[in-house]
XYZ file of C-alpha atoms in Angstrom:
279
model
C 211.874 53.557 108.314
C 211.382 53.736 104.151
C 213.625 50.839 103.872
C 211.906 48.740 106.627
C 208.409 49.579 105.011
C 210.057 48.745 101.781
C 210.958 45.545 102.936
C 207.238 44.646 104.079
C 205.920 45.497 100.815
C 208.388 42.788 99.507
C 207.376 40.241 101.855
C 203.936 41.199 101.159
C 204.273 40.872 97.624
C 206.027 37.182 98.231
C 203.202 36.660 100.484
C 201.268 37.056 97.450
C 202.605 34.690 95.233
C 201.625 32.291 97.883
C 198.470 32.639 97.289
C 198.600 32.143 93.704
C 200.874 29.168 94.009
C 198.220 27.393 96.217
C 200.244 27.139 99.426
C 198.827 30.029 100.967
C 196.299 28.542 103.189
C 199.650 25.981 104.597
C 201.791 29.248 104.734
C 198.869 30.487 106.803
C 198.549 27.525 109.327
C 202.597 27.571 109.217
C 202.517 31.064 110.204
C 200.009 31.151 112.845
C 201.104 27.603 114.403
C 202.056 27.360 117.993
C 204.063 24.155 117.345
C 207.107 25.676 116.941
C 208.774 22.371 115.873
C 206.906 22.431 112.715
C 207.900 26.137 112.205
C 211.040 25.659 112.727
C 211.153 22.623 109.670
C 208.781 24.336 107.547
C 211.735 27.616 108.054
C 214.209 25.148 107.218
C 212.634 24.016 104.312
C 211.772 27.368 102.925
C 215.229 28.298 103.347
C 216.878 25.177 102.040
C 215.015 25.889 98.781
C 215.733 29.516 98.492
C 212.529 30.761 99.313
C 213.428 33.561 101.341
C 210.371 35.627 101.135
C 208.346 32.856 103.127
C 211.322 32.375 105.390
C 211.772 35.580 106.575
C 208.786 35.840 107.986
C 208.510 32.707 110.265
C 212.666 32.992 111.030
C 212.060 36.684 112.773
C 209.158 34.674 115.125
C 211.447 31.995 115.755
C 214.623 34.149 116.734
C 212.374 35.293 119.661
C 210.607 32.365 120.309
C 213.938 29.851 120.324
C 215.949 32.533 121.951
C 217.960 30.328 124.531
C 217.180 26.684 122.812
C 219.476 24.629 120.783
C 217.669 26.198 117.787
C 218.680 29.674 118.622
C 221.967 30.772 116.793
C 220.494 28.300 113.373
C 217.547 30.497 113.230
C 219.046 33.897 113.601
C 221.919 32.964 111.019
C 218.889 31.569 108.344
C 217.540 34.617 108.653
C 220.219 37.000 107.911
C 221.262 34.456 105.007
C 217.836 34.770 103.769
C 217.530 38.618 103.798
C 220.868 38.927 102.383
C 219.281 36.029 99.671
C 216.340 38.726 99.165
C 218.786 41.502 98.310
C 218.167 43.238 101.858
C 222.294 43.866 102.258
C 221.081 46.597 105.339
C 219.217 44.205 107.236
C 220.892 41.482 106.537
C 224.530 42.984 107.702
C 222.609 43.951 111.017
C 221.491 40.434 111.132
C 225.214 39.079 110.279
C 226.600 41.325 112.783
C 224.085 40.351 115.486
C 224.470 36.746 115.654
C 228.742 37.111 115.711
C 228.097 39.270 118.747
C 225.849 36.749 120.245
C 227.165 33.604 119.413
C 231.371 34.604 118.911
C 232.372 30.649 118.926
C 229.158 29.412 117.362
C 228.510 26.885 114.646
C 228.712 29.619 111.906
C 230.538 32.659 114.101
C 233.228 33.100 110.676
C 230.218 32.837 108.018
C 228.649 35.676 109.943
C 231.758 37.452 110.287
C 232.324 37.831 106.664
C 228.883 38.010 105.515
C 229.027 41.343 107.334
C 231.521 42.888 105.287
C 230.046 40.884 102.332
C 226.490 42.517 102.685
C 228.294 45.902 102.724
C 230.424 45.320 99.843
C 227.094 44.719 98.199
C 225.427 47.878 99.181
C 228.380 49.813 97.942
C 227.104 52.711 95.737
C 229.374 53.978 92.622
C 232.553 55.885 92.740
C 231.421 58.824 92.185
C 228.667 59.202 95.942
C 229.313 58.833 99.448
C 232.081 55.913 100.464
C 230.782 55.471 104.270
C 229.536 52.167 102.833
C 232.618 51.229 101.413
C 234.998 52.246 104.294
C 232.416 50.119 106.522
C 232.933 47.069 104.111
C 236.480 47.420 104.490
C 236.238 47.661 108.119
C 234.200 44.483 108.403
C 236.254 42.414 105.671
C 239.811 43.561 108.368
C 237.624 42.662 111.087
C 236.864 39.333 109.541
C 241.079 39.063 108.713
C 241.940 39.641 112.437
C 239.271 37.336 113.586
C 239.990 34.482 111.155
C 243.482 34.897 110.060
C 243.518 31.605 108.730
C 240.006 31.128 107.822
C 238.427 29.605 104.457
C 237.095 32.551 102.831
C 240.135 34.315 103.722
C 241.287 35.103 100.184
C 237.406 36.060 98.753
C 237.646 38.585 102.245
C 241.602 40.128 100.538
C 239.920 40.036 96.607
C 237.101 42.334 98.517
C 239.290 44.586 100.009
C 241.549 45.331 97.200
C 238.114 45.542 94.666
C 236.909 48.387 97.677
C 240.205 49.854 97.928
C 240.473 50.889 94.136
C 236.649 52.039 94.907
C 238.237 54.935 97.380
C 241.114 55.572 95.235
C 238.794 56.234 92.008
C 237.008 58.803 94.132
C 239.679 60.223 95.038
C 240.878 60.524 91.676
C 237.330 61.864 90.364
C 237.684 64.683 93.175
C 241.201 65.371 92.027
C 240.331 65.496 88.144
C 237.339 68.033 89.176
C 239.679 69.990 90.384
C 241.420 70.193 87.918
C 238.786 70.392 85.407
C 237.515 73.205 87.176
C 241.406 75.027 86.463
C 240.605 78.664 87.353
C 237.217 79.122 88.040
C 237.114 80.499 91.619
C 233.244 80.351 92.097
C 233.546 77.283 94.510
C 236.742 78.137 96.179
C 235.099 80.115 99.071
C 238.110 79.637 101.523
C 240.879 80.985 99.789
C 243.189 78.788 97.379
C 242.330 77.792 94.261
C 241.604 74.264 91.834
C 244.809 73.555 91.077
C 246.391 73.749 94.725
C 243.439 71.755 95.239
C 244.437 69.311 92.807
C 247.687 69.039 93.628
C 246.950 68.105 97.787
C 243.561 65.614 96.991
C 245.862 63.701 94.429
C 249.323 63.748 96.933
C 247.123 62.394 99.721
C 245.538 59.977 97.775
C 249.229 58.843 96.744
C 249.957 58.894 100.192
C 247.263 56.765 101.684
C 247.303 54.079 98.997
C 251.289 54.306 97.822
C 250.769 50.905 95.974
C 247.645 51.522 93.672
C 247.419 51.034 90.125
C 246.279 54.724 89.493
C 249.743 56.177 90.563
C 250.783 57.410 86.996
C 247.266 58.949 86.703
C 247.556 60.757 90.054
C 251.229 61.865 89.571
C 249.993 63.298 85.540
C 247.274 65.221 87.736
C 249.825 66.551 89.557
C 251.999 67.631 87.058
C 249.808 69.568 84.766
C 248.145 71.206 87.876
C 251.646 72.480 89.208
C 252.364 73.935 85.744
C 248.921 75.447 85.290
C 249.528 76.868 88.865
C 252.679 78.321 87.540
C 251.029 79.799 84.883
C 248.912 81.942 86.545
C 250.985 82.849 89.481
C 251.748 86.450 90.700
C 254.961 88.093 89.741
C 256.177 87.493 93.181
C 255.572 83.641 92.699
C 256.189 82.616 89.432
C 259.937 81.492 89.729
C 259.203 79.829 92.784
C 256.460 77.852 91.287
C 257.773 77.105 87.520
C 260.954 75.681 89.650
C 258.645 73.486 90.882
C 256.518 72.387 87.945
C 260.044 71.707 86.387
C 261.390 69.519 89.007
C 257.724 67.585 89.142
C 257.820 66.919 85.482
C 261.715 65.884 85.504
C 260.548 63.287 88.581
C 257.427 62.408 86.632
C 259.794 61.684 83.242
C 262.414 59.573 85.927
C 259.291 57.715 87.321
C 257.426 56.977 83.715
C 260.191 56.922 81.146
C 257.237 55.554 78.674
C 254.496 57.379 79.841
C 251.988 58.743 77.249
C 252.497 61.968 79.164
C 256.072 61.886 78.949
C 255.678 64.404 75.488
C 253.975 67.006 77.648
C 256.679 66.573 80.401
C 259.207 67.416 78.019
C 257.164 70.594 77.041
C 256.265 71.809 80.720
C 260.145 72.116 80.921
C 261.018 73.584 78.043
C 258.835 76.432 79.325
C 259.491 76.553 82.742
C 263.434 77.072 81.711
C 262.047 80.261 80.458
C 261.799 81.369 83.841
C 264.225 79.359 85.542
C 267.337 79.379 83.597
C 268.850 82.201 85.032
């Protein structure tokens, strides 16, 4: 509802402008015209020269009223390139998504397709908040693939995915760093467990889901330092068990990054994890 009354302020606002360019009073007669002909040209116009505000208005009139006519599937796809031309990714993905489900072989069925994962990729928000965007996008852009498998924008659809697939993995790696960040503070581990364990399983499933990123050394370092901080400040009962396995993580990490920057602190982990595992 806040985003829909946003978007009337904005076309309000356009509205505006109108009036101070001197084409209200045609906008007016435009608007209120029952000659839908004219409507429909003065849309086309609008939209030809990228005046969306004025567009959007008339095109959501004409979707209903050419509903059925030759003009139908034109209209509805001007309209969701225009709100996606006003920055409105929500609407416009709606739009996108509504004329591929209406019109599946029409004149601009593949434009629609990927303009649906294109208005998501758009509305993506930072690393650091909520991904349900992003997965979406990525959803749409795979839809898009399967639909079109040989289809023009084909590669911008793969350059997409990849850009929103590092977008999950950085979260992933922010969540993992926290963790680790947060080392033994126990204040937000209300289940049992504690940061580094935590660590440990965010950055192994991350590794796990996306096997070929480019944040697999930073990941695996995560790992690492987390397994010998867990080590550390093990129980008697564990220690052995767990320096054994910060050792044989940082002799995997030193066989998997010869010339790591980390490789150093590998070295080191060992050196004191043979301290308790020599014998």
């Amino acid at each position: 509802m806040e985003k829909r009354f946003s978007n009337i302020l904005l076309y309000l606002s356009l509205a505006a402008t109108l009036f101070l360019t001197g084409c209200a009073h045609e906008y007016n007669q435009v608007y209120k015209s029952s000659d839908y002909s004219y409507k429909y040209e003065y849309a086309k116009e609008c939209f030809a020269n990228g005046k969306y505000g004025f567009a959007v208005p008339l095109l959501q009139d004409l979707v209903t009223i050419e509903k059925g006519t030759s003009n139908a599937q034109e209209c509805l796809y001007m309209l969701a390139m225009s709100e996606y031309g006003l920055g409105d990714y929500e609407a416009a993905a709606e739009t996108f998504r509504k004329y591929y489900q209406s019109y599946p072989h029409g004149d601009y069925a593949e434009m629609a397709s990927y303009y649906v994962g294109q208005s998501l990729y758009m509305s993506t928000p930072e690393p650091r908040l909520d991904q349900s965007q992003t997965v979406s996008a990525i959803a749409a852009f795979q839809e898009y693939r399967d639909l079109f498998p040989d289809g023009k924008l084909k590669g911008n659809a793969e350059q997409r995915l990849m850009e929103l697939q590092d977008k999950l993995v950085e979260k992933e790696y922010l969540s993992a760093k926290l963790y680790y960040n947060l080392g033994s503070y126990f204040g937000n581990c209300t289940s049992g467990g504690n940061n580094y364990e935590a660590c440990v399983i965010t950055a192994q499933n991350a590794l796990n889901d996306y096997p070929y990123t480019s944040m697999r050394e930073d990941f695996s370092i995560l790992i690492m330092k987390s397994k010998f901080e867990l080590a550390q400040m093990s129980v008697e009962a564990k220690k052995v068990q767990r320096y054994q396995d910060a050792e044989d993580e940082c002799y995997g990490f030193i066989n998997e990054y010869p010339d790591s920057k980390e490789r150093e602190t590998a070295e080191k982990y060992i050196e004191k994890c043979k301290q308790f595992t020599k014998d």
